[in-house]
Amino acid sequence: MPTAAGEPSARRRRLDTRVMLPALALALMLGVIFLLQPRAMSYNGLRLLLGLGLPLMFAAMAQLCVIAASDIDFGLGTFIGLVNCVAAKYLGGSPLLATSIFVGLVLAYAGMGAFIQLRRLPSIVVTLGASFVWLGLAVLVLPSPGGEVPAWLTQLVRLHPPFVPLPIVVAVLLALFGHWLFMRTSYGVVLRGIGSTPASLQRAGWSLLAARSTLFGLAGVFGVIAGLLVTGLNTSGDATIGAAYTLLSVAAVIIGGGEFVGGVVSPVGAVIGAFIMLLTGALLSFMNVSTDWQLSVQGAILILVLGTRVLQRRQT
Amino acid sequence: MMRAVPSRRWMDANRWVWSFIAAALVWSLTIASVAGRGAGATLGTALGFATFYAIVGVGQMLVVSTGGIYIDLSIPSVMMLAGYLSMGTMGARDAGLLPGIAVALAVGLAAGVVNVVLIRGARIPSMIATLASGFIMQSMTIAYSRHSTAKPAPMLLDFSLSHVLGVPTLALTFIVLTVGVGFVLARTTFGRSVLAVGQNARAAYLAGIPIPRTIAAVYIISGILASVAGLLLAAYSGGASLNMSEDFLLMSIAVVVLGGTSISGGRAMVAGVWGASLFLYLLVNMLNVLGVGAGVRYVVTGIIIIVVLALSDQHEGA
């Protein structure tokens, strides 16, 4: 059947342009940075350039899980701050307690997904309320910035794998894992289906409750990892440290080819999107422009990439 | 039973009443906990602070009412930029009062127009469009803040702190404005259009409602209200600061939802924005009076937002 054969390839082509556009933007940014500062092209240069991207790419992956359900997580940033505070306060002295808190937090995230599904609530408001809860808990755990970070965590984020710097190794592994999970497993199709065609999913015998809880639980897992990486990089705890991750993670997912509705997400794109958001700072400092303007550049890139995507769609 | 049915329907159509009941409850609890002292003063202060939430809340409410896909995330950035540029223009001189106000309004208008161009013109999802424009305005403010005094004109400072019969003048002004918005929504073609687009955009289009114009109008109104809030908050605090509006993104959405407006559009509760603003301020105030720390305060606020949302049926009546 010609249509059946034609459809998947057409879909693949559309998906490719989704990832191609941000990949091109990232390559362009890296090109300009290397041109301005050739030393950035070395092992250590890349390690320093991309190091802070470690938590951001996991934050983006967490946000991707939620956006896959056509939901949005406005509490992710404060959640990362909470993980940061718990890690700084308990992980060194009582790792067992810290680990059980993290498991509890992941379960709380899964529970939030179940709650949204059961009561059919708008995720934007539930996660907004949750963001106050995470922030409050973080302040209760660590009233003022500080705490002690175990040495293994700070050493972990400073690992020097041979030939390829750590952020790139982790990025590739994370992108591949996300791609496998969402695009190559059959349950991944179900997980994306909850954001596009929940009714047919339900009719096919799948539990929407289980799927949404799984997606939010996964978001919790990625959020905890992001929080741990922040802790390793900053070597201290601070309840407000995560605030910026909420909006940056949304931007990374959308710039990487995701859509707010319809379960359209790209794990590979989200990782690329995270680096695009990250590199705006380096780009400006190499161009000798004040980093005061970093947010402007991030905003402009969002508008450019999304505007281009819309133009492309109109032409096809 | 015969009597219960219409009253329940009345409560359904007037969900904003709940927010006032909650606010009154929290207020009486606070007063009771301090043995009746300072009842009027508490209410006066609450009105003063609630005004700022209510101003931006009304803008957010209009945007949200046009449908679930519309939201304005640029509100805190508009407040920042308008606050800084207007205070910078005033430079603590009364002669700068009118130019400063004009600058603030221009910021709000420009922000609204930019958002409309991105959303309607470039077809960028409203969440990303207003996020991006917010990022840009925020960094403009940061760059501007490096070389500006950002102090209000003395006249504006006096006005923002003044009272009429014990009630903050600002609160009175915006209560009148809110009643106006309520009237517009209920009685004018524009107001009915906003709600019709929010209930069913396709039906609204077929009925001949100019959807682009309606969407454009609500974003421009939201931008201007945010800029007015930024101007007044900067004056009220004796000068603009970079973190003055950080709570307002979450608060602008929270007061809309707690006030009974449907987040998926089509049902607006203007009075509820005030009720919810008073409630949230009084709640934080009560926890302060009880000597509760910041951590517990945040947790309680968050849980209340979620519980209220779970109790109100978001899908009914839209």
XYZ file of C-alpha atoms in Angstrom:
634
model
C 0.000 0.000 0.000
C 1.607 3.231 -1.115
C 0.044 5.420 1.579
C 1.094 3.137 4.394
C 4.631 3.062 3.063
C 4.665 6.797 2.406
C 3.368 7.907 5.748
C 6.143 6.867 8.125
C 8.847 8.351 5.922
C 6.945 11.630 5.638
C 6.564 11.674 9.375
C 10.242 10.933 9.831
C 11.143 13.795 7.519
C 8.970 16.188 9.519
C 10.539 14.956 12.736
C 13.993 15.391 11.275
C 13.372 19.049 10.455
C 12.150 19.448 14.024
C 15.557 18.380 15.340
C 17.551 19.747 12.390
C 16.613 23.358 13.089
C 17.846 23.478 16.707
C 20.871 21.335 15.784
C 21.753 23.879 13.114
C 21.297 26.727 15.590
C 23.566 24.976 18.106
C 26.233 24.311 15.458
C 26.066 27.971 14.442
C 26.509 29.144 18.030
C 29.426 26.759 18.603
C 30.968 27.909 15.304
C 30.861 31.563 16.361
C 32.291 30.721 19.792
C 35.171 28.695 18.283
C 35.841 31.485 15.796
C 36.061 34.079 18.548
C 37.904 31.864 21.025
C 39.725 28.946 19.344
C 40.902 27.682 22.727
C 37.290 26.742 23.536
C 37.637 23.922 21.004
C 39.893 21.883 23.332
C 38.934 19.189 25.850
C 39.138 21.586 28.770
C 37.570 24.424 26.829
C 34.482 22.351 26.054
C 34.376 20.999 29.597
C 34.211 24.536 31.018
C 31.907 25.796 28.280
C 29.312 23.043 28.713
C 29.765 22.087 32.372
C 26.770 24.021 33.667
C 24.641 22.260 31.059
C 24.618 19.048 33.127
C 21.678 19.999 35.386
C 19.895 21.913 32.630
C 19.691 18.935 30.249
C 18.172 16.751 32.978
C 15.775 19.562 33.861
C 14.808 19.725 30.181
C 14.252 15.953 30.118
C 12.040 16.224 33.213
C 9.999 18.992 31.600
C 9.793 16.910 28.396
C 8.120 14.052 30.284
C 5.434 16.443 31.517
C 5.003 18.205 28.176
C 4.630 14.773 26.507
C 1.374 14.489 28.484
C 0.299 17.910 27.086
C 0.840 19.233 30.615
C 3.343 21.770 31.910
C 5.411 21.851 35.094
C 5.736 25.285 36.677
C 7.241 23.846 39.854
C 10.284 22.109 38.387
C 12.733 24.874 39.314
C 11.763 24.984 42.985
C 11.710 21.159 43.015
C 15.348 21.167 41.865
C 16.061 23.685 44.639
C 14.442 21.343 47.175
C 16.564 18.383 46.005
C 19.598 20.659 46.237
C 18.773 21.554 49.857
C 18.058 17.942 50.887
C 21.325 16.804 49.286
C 23.357 19.550 50.966
C 21.826 18.863 54.375
C 21.525 15.063 54.550
C 23.403 13.316 51.739
C 26.818 13.541 53.420
C 25.830 12.605 56.965
C 22.920 10.228 56.447
C 22.803 9.028 52.846
C 20.051 6.521 53.643
C 17.704 9.267 54.864
C 18.547 11.440 51.853
C 17.881 8.573 49.458
C 14.525 7.777 51.020
C 13.548 11.464 50.793
C 14.435 11.402 47.088
C 12.335 8.274 46.573
C 9.506 10.022 48.420
C 9.849 13.084 46.187
C 9.681 10.952 43.030
C 6.553 9.256 44.406
C 5.116 12.694 45.187
C 5.649 13.659 41.544
C 3.967 10.467 40.325
C 1.142 11.206 42.771
C 0.803 14.710 41.331
C 0.344 13.158 37.875
C -2.274 10.769 39.226
C -4.071 13.642 40.970
C -4.143 15.707 37.765
C -5.513 12.706 35.859
C -8.120 11.693 38.446
C -9.530 15.173 39.055
C -8.917 16.314 35.436
C -7.164 19.434 36.721
C -5.136 21.983 34.743
C -1.498 21.020 35.349
C -0.362 24.634 35.186
C -2.164 25.490 38.427
C -1.417 22.231 40.255
C 2.317 22.505 39.551
C 2.183 26.200 40.425
C 0.723 25.314 43.814
C 3.285 22.532 44.145
C 6.072 25.026 43.446
C 5.116 26.859 46.667
C 5.141 23.531 48.527
C 8.625 22.583 47.194
C 9.971 26.042 48.020
C 8.502 25.913 51.516
C 9.946 22.459 52.186
C 13.340 23.598 50.861
C 13.310 26.584 53.241
C 12.324 24.283 56.113
C 15.187 21.897 55.294
C 17.771 24.626 54.821
C 16.640 28.052 56.136
C 19.793 29.774 54.899
C 22.163 28.774 52.071
C 24.942 26.392 53.080
C 25.196 22.742 54.035
C 27.846 20.198 53.279
C 28.106 18.356 50.000
C 29.698 14.887 50.024
C 33.012 14.744 48.178
C 31.905 11.955 45.838
C 29.193 14.197 44.376
C 31.519 17.112 43.655
C 34.065 14.689 42.182
C 31.380 13.049 40.055
C 30.586 16.257 38.167
C 34.312 16.887 37.693
C 35.077 13.478 36.151
C 37.532 13.534 33.263
C 36.572 10.712 30.894
C 39.159 10.043 28.162
C 38.947 12.051 24.872
C 35.411 13.411 25.297
C 34.497 15.838 28.121
C 31.888 14.714 30.653
C 29.010 17.046 29.617
C 29.126 15.722 26.053
C 29.276 12.068 27.169
C 26.299 12.580 29.477
C 24.386 14.553 26.844
C 24.785 11.820 24.235
C 23.825 9.079 26.702
C 20.808 11.043 27.945
C 19.627 11.865 24.423
C 19.975 8.229 23.350
C 18.205 6.965 26.459
C 15.357 9.455 26.010
C 15.063 8.620 22.334
C 14.974 4.895 23.083
C 12.424 5.333 25.861
C 9.970 7.582 24.034
C 10.515 6.642 20.389
C 11.639 3.015 20.386
C 9.718 1.243 23.159
C 6.054 0.371 22.800
C 5.219 1.925 26.168
C 6.919 5.100 24.936
C 4.241 5.297 22.255
C 1.588 4.969 24.954
C 3.272 7.702 27.001
C 3.218 10.109 24.062
C -0.299 8.995 23.200
C -1.684 10.371 26.448
C -0.831 13.840 25.166
C -2.353 13.328 21.722
C -5.148 10.774 21.693
C -6.046 9.822 25.271
C -9.511 8.586 24.263
C -8.253 5.983 21.799
C -5.531 4.978 24.242
C -8.151 4.277 26.852
C -10.297 2.356 24.396
C -7.280 0.208 23.555
C -7.163 -0.866 27.179
C -4.344 1.325 28.482
C -4.658 3.054 31.834
C -4.365 6.826 31.497
C -3.804 6.987 35.233
C -0.783 4.696 35.019
C 0.608 6.509 31.980
C 0.314 10.003 33.451
C 1.727 8.837 36.801
C 4.630 7.203 34.975
C 5.381 10.384 33.036
C 5.305 12.540 36.172
C 7.316 9.932 38.089
C 9.940 9.996 35.329
C 9.941 13.798 35.529
C 10.572 13.436 39.269
C 13.519 11.095 38.633
C 15.103 13.488 36.117
C 14.366 16.399 38.464
C 16.169 14.658 41.339
C 19.174 13.978 39.086
C 19.199 17.629 37.982
C 19.108 18.712 41.637
C 21.999 16.416 42.535
C 24.070 17.768 39.637
C 23.351 21.357 40.736
C 24.522 20.362 44.208
C 27.730 18.841 42.868
C 28.488 21.922 40.767
C 27.661 24.507 43.454
C 28.988 22.534 46.452
C 26.266 24.047 48.663
C 22.526 24.164 49.127
C 20.212 27.118 48.395
C 16.408 26.982 48.286
C 16.180 29.566 45.497
C 18.957 28.172 43.284
C 16.596 26.331 40.947
C 14.163 29.136 40.063
C 15.560 29.768 36.583
C 15.255 26.106 35.563
C 11.464 26.224 35.291
C 11.296 28.541 32.315
C 14.643 27.479 30.805
C 13.534 23.835 30.743
C 10.279 24.736 29.005
C 12.248 26.785 26.474
C 14.704 23.916 25.889
C 11.919 21.396 25.180
C 10.004 23.687 22.838
C 13.081 24.948 20.993
C 14.108 21.300 20.610
C 11.006 20.489 18.582
C 8.425 19.885 21.296
C 4.845 21.143 21.203
C 2.654 22.110 24.139
C -0.196 19.914 22.951
C -0.394 16.609 21.152
C 2.390 14.666 22.851
C 4.918 15.887 20.278
C 8.344 15.821 21.937
C 11.916 15.103 20.919
C 14.356 13.962 23.626
C 17.339 14.560 21.331
C 16.005 18.030 20.536
C 15.468 18.841 24.210
C 19.113 18.102 25.030
C 20.185 20.286 22.099
C 17.752 22.974 23.279
C 19.304 22.906 26.748
C 22.752 23.585 25.255
C 21.379 26.391 23.082
C 19.961 28.124 26.160
C 23.228 27.525 28.039
C 25.595 28.783 25.339
C 23.913 32.193 25.048
C 25.932 33.304 28.079
C 29.284 32.150 26.687
C 28.480 33.606 23.270
C 27.927 37.044 24.774
C 31.016 37.031 26.959
C 33.223 35.990 24.012
C 31.663 38.826 22.001
C 32.474 41.189 24.883
C 28.821 42.013 25.404
C 27.587 42.333 28.985
C 25.828 39.161 30.191
C 23.024 41.528 31.246
C 21.754 40.814 27.741
C 21.790 36.999 28.031
C 18.037 36.822 28.626
C 17.482 38.991 25.545
C 19.484 36.608 23.393
C 17.594 33.623 24.826
C 14.302 35.363 24.064
C 15.414 36.267 20.552
C 16.536 32.686 19.830
C 13.181 31.344 21.036
C 11.362 33.718 18.707
C 13.688 32.955 15.772
C 13.512 29.160 16.070
C 9.759 29.055 16.628
C 9.097 31.632 13.953
C 11.189 29.627 11.467
C 9.382 26.418 12.383
C 6.031 28.056 11.689
C 7.272 29.357 8.340
C 8.470 25.861 7.393
C 5.145 24.354 8.301
C 3.310 26.880 6.137
C 5.434 25.993 3.124
C 4.844 22.238 3.362
C -35.337 21.415 47.594
C -37.191 23.899 45.434
C -35.305 26.702 47.134
C -31.971 24.935 47.150
C -31.731 24.545 43.388
C -31.772 28.206 42.315
C -29.433 29.240 45.152
C -26.963 26.581 44.110
C -27.162 27.803 40.567
C -26.569 31.337 41.843
C -23.453 30.173 43.700
C -22.291 28.443 40.542
C -22.581 31.620 38.522
C -21.010 33.659 41.322
C -18.077 31.546 42.418
C -16.192 34.696 43.417
C -18.237 34.731 46.650
C -16.104 31.849 47.954
C -12.911 33.884 47.741
C -14.478 36.625 49.869
C -15.802 34.102 52.376
C -12.295 32.651 52.635
C -10.750 36.113 52.984
C -13.266 37.064 55.703
C -12.607 33.796 57.516
C -8.845 34.294 57.521
C -9.295 37.913 58.595
C -11.519 37.010 61.559
C -9.114 34.232 62.598
C -6.237 36.725 62.543
C -8.191 39.276 64.569
C -9.280 36.598 67.037
C -5.690 35.440 67.489
C -4.595 38.930 68.522
C -7.682 39.503 70.717
C -9.369 41.968 68.391
C -6.586 44.509 68.131
C -5.904 46.288 64.837
C -8.836 44.860 62.894
C -9.207 47.943 60.698
C -5.474 48.450 60.238
C -5.018 44.842 59.084
C -7.767 45.252 56.528
C -6.320 48.568 55.337
C -2.857 47.094 54.809
C -4.371 44.038 53.133
C -6.258 46.265 50.694
C -3.055 48.157 49.942
C -1.068 45.055 49.063
C -3.934 43.186 47.427
C -4.329 46.072 44.982
C -1.111 45.151 43.176
C -2.101 41.492 42.835
C -5.566 42.544 41.698
C -4.311 44.955 39.011
C -2.201 42.322 37.240
C -4.762 39.622 38.082
C -7.469 41.428 36.104
C -5.182 41.546 33.057
C -4.254 37.874 33.382
C -7.940 37.035 33.874
C -8.931 38.709 30.598
C -6.166 36.862 28.712
C -6.995 33.487 30.267
C -10.720 34.009 29.624
C -10.153 34.008 25.864
C -9.229 30.330 26.030
C -6.921 27.766 27.565
C -4.175 28.340 25.024
C -3.719 31.975 26.021
C -1.680 33.159 28.993
C 0.566 36.138 29.729
C 3.910 35.188 31.284
C 5.459 38.595 30.542
C 3.584 40.387 33.369
C 6.446 40.490 35.938
C 8.914 41.688 33.292
C 6.549 44.444 32.108
C 6.207 45.538 35.746
C 9.987 45.635 36.157
C 10.688 47.529 32.971
C 7.823 49.999 33.445
C 8.800 50.518 37.086
C 12.436 51.237 36.260
C 11.937 53.390 33.181
C 9.209 55.498 34.824
C 11.171 55.976 38.052
C 14.283 56.794 36.024
C 12.321 59.385 34.044
C 10.876 60.924 37.205
C 14.251 61.031 38.955
C 12.557 61.967 42.240
C 11.257 65.236 40.702
C 7.601 66.291 40.488
C 8.338 67.773 37.074
C 9.020 64.239 35.853
C 5.655 62.919 37.044
C 3.706 63.096 33.780
C 6.580 61.996 31.498
C 7.213 59.100 33.888
C 3.606 57.958 33.767
C 3.632 58.291 29.980
C 6.784 56.150 29.766
C 5.210 53.440 31.928
C 2.058 53.342 29.821
C 4.150 53.238 26.639
C 6.045 50.215 27.981
C 2.777 48.409 28.702
C 1.325 49.255 25.317
C 4.502 48.211 23.491
C 4.704 44.934 25.431
C 1.098 44.137 24.584
C 1.602 44.915 20.893
C 4.796 42.815 20.725
C 3.023 39.878 22.372
C 0.142 40.159 19.909
C 2.514 40.306 16.921
C 4.350 37.183 18.141
C 1.188 35.239 18.957
C -1.123 36.255 16.127
C 1.435 37.323 13.518
C 4.232 34.788 13.950
C 1.853 32.106 15.319
C 4.177 31.361 18.253
C 2.376 29.635 21.185
C 1.405 32.307 23.723
C 3.372 30.672 26.508
C 6.647 30.843 24.543
C 5.891 34.216 22.953
C 5.246 35.946 26.286
C 8.125 34.036 27.896
C 10.493 35.300 25.182
C 9.247 38.902 25.294
C 9.476 38.727 29.091
C 13.100 37.541 28.888
C 13.940 40.448 26.597
C 12.261 43.066 28.802
C 13.869 41.590 31.898
C 17.364 41.891 30.466
C 16.616 45.433 29.223
C 15.706 46.287 32.823
C 18.875 44.696 34.195
C 21.007 46.656 31.721
C 19.108 49.895 32.458
C 19.291 49.417 36.236
C 23.095 49.772 36.126
C 22.859 53.527 35.606
C 19.657 54.934 36.989
C 18.424 56.368 40.254
C 14.897 54.961 39.888
C 13.148 57.062 42.508
C 9.501 58.182 42.266
C 8.259 61.757 42.020
C 7.329 62.936 45.550
C 3.725 63.569 44.440
C 3.338 59.997 43.210
C 4.929 58.623 46.377
C 2.447 60.626 48.490
C -0.449 59.503 46.309
C 0.507 55.829 46.514
C 0.627 56.000 50.314
C -2.468 58.190 50.780
C -5.790 57.136 52.289
C -9.374 58.278 51.779
C -11.498 57.640 54.876
C -8.958 55.065 56.049
C -8.990 53.158 52.782
C -5.866 53.264 50.561
C -6.539 55.569 47.601
C -4.913 53.073 45.254
C -7.288 50.338 46.365
C -10.314 52.613 45.905
C -9.163 53.652 42.435
C -8.742 50.091 41.294
C -11.928 48.822 42.897
C -13.736 51.372 40.720
C -11.716 50.206 37.716
C -12.500 46.569 38.455
C -16.218 47.320 38.643
C -15.766 48.939 35.238
C -14.109 45.812 33.854
C -16.915 43.696 35.302
C -19.464 45.905 33.575
C -17.580 45.713 30.270
C -17.427 41.901 30.452
C -21.092 41.483 31.293
C -22.714 44.214 29.234
C -20.638 45.189 26.213
C -20.009 43.528 22.875
C -16.280 43.422 23.573
C -16.753 41.725 26.941
C -19.171 39.181 25.521
C -16.719 38.546 22.681
C -13.899 37.753 25.131
C -16.023 35.124 26.866
C -17.459 33.764 23.618
C -13.982 33.249 22.143
C -12.967 31.510 25.364
C -15.963 29.199 25.338
C -15.720 28.114 21.735
C -13.468 29.933 19.308
C -14.987 28.176 16.274
C -18.522 29.109 17.226
C -17.404 32.649 17.997
C -15.772 32.881 14.570
C -18.916 31.604 12.847
C -20.948 34.136 14.806
C -18.825 36.868 13.239
C -16.817 37.853 16.305
C -13.494 39.448 15.310
C -11.191 36.975 17.080
C -7.830 38.600 16.216
C -9.028 41.975 17.472
C -10.363 40.456 20.696
C -7.129 38.590 21.430
C -5.079 41.688 20.606
C -7.189 43.806 22.949
C -6.834 41.507 25.971
C -3.044 41.269 25.601
C -2.705 45.045 25.257
C -4.943 45.592 28.305
C -2.891 43.043 30.264
C 0.354 44.789 29.256
C -0.946 48.233 30.254
C -2.322 46.986 33.595
C 1.031 45.316 34.338
C 2.874 48.542 33.536
C 0.538 50.531 35.810
C 1.117 47.970 38.564
C 4.883 48.275 38.037
C 4.722 52.083 38.167
C 2.620 52.123 41.337
C 4.505 49.324 43.088
C 7.817 51.091 42.404
C 6.358 54.334 43.789
C 4.789 52.579 46.781
C 8.124 50.935 47.672
C 9.984 54.252 47.299
C 11.849 53.095 44.179
C 12.117 50.276 41.666
C 14.118 47.163 42.462
C 15.081 44.167 40.357
C 13.227 41.658 42.529
C 10.092 43.709 43.165
C 7.925 41.669 40.806
C 9.351 38.164 41.232
C 6.216 36.826 42.970
C 3.853 38.244 40.406
C 4.020 35.549 37.727
C 2.667 32.889 40.059
C 0.419 35.309 41.951
C -1.211 36.700 38.804
C -2.267 33.163 37.846
C -3.145 32.106 41.394
C -5.549 35.006 42.055
C -7.291 34.367 38.757
C -7.888 30.682 39.487
C -8.695 31.040 43.190
C -11.165 33.786 42.269
C -13.254 31.310 40.294
C -12.170 32.152 36.736
C -11.855 29.052 34.562
C -8.256 28.512 33.434
C -9.565 26.896 30.257
C -11.388 30.084 29.303
C -14.926 31.293 28.867
C -15.730 32.077 32.481
C -14.378 35.235 34.141
C -14.910 36.314 37.749
C -13.703 39.898 38.127
C -14.704 40.265 41.775
C -13.000 36.962 42.526
C -9.640 38.454 41.569
C -10.045 40.912 44.455
C -11.345 38.262 46.830
C -8.442 35.956 46.054
C -5.875 38.779 46.282
C -7.212 39.753 49.724
C -7.362 36.108 50.760
C -3.761 35.351 49.757
C -2.412 38.488 51.459
C -4.462 37.923 54.628
C -3.403 34.280 54.723
C 0.302 35.175 54.614
C -0.382 37.919 57.168
C -2.185 35.502 59.503
C 0.671 32.993 59.340
C 3.057 35.869 60.107
C 0.974 36.942 63.107
C 0.948 33.354 64.345
C 4.748 33.446 64.185
C 5.024 30.743 61.531
C 8.257 30.690 59.529
C 8.587 31.352 55.797
C 8.826 27.630 54.991
C 5.480 26.682 56.508
C 3.916 29.789 54.955
C 4.892 28.682 51.446
C 3.778 25.089 52.043
C 0.358 26.200 53.344
C -0.114 28.634 50.441
C 0.730 25.904 47.929
C -1.547 23.319 49.493
C -4.423 25.808 49.623
C -4.022 26.650 45.929
C -4.139 22.949 45.026
C -7.032 22.098 47.371
C -9.169 25.033 46.215
C -8.560 24.022 42.615
C -9.471 20.403 43.350
C -12.691 21.450 45.092
C -13.802 23.810 42.334
C -14.948 21.993 39.258
C -12.934 23.508 36.447
C -14.904 21.882 33.665
C -18.364 22.926 34.640
C -19.913 26.149 33.456
C -17.196 26.880 30.922
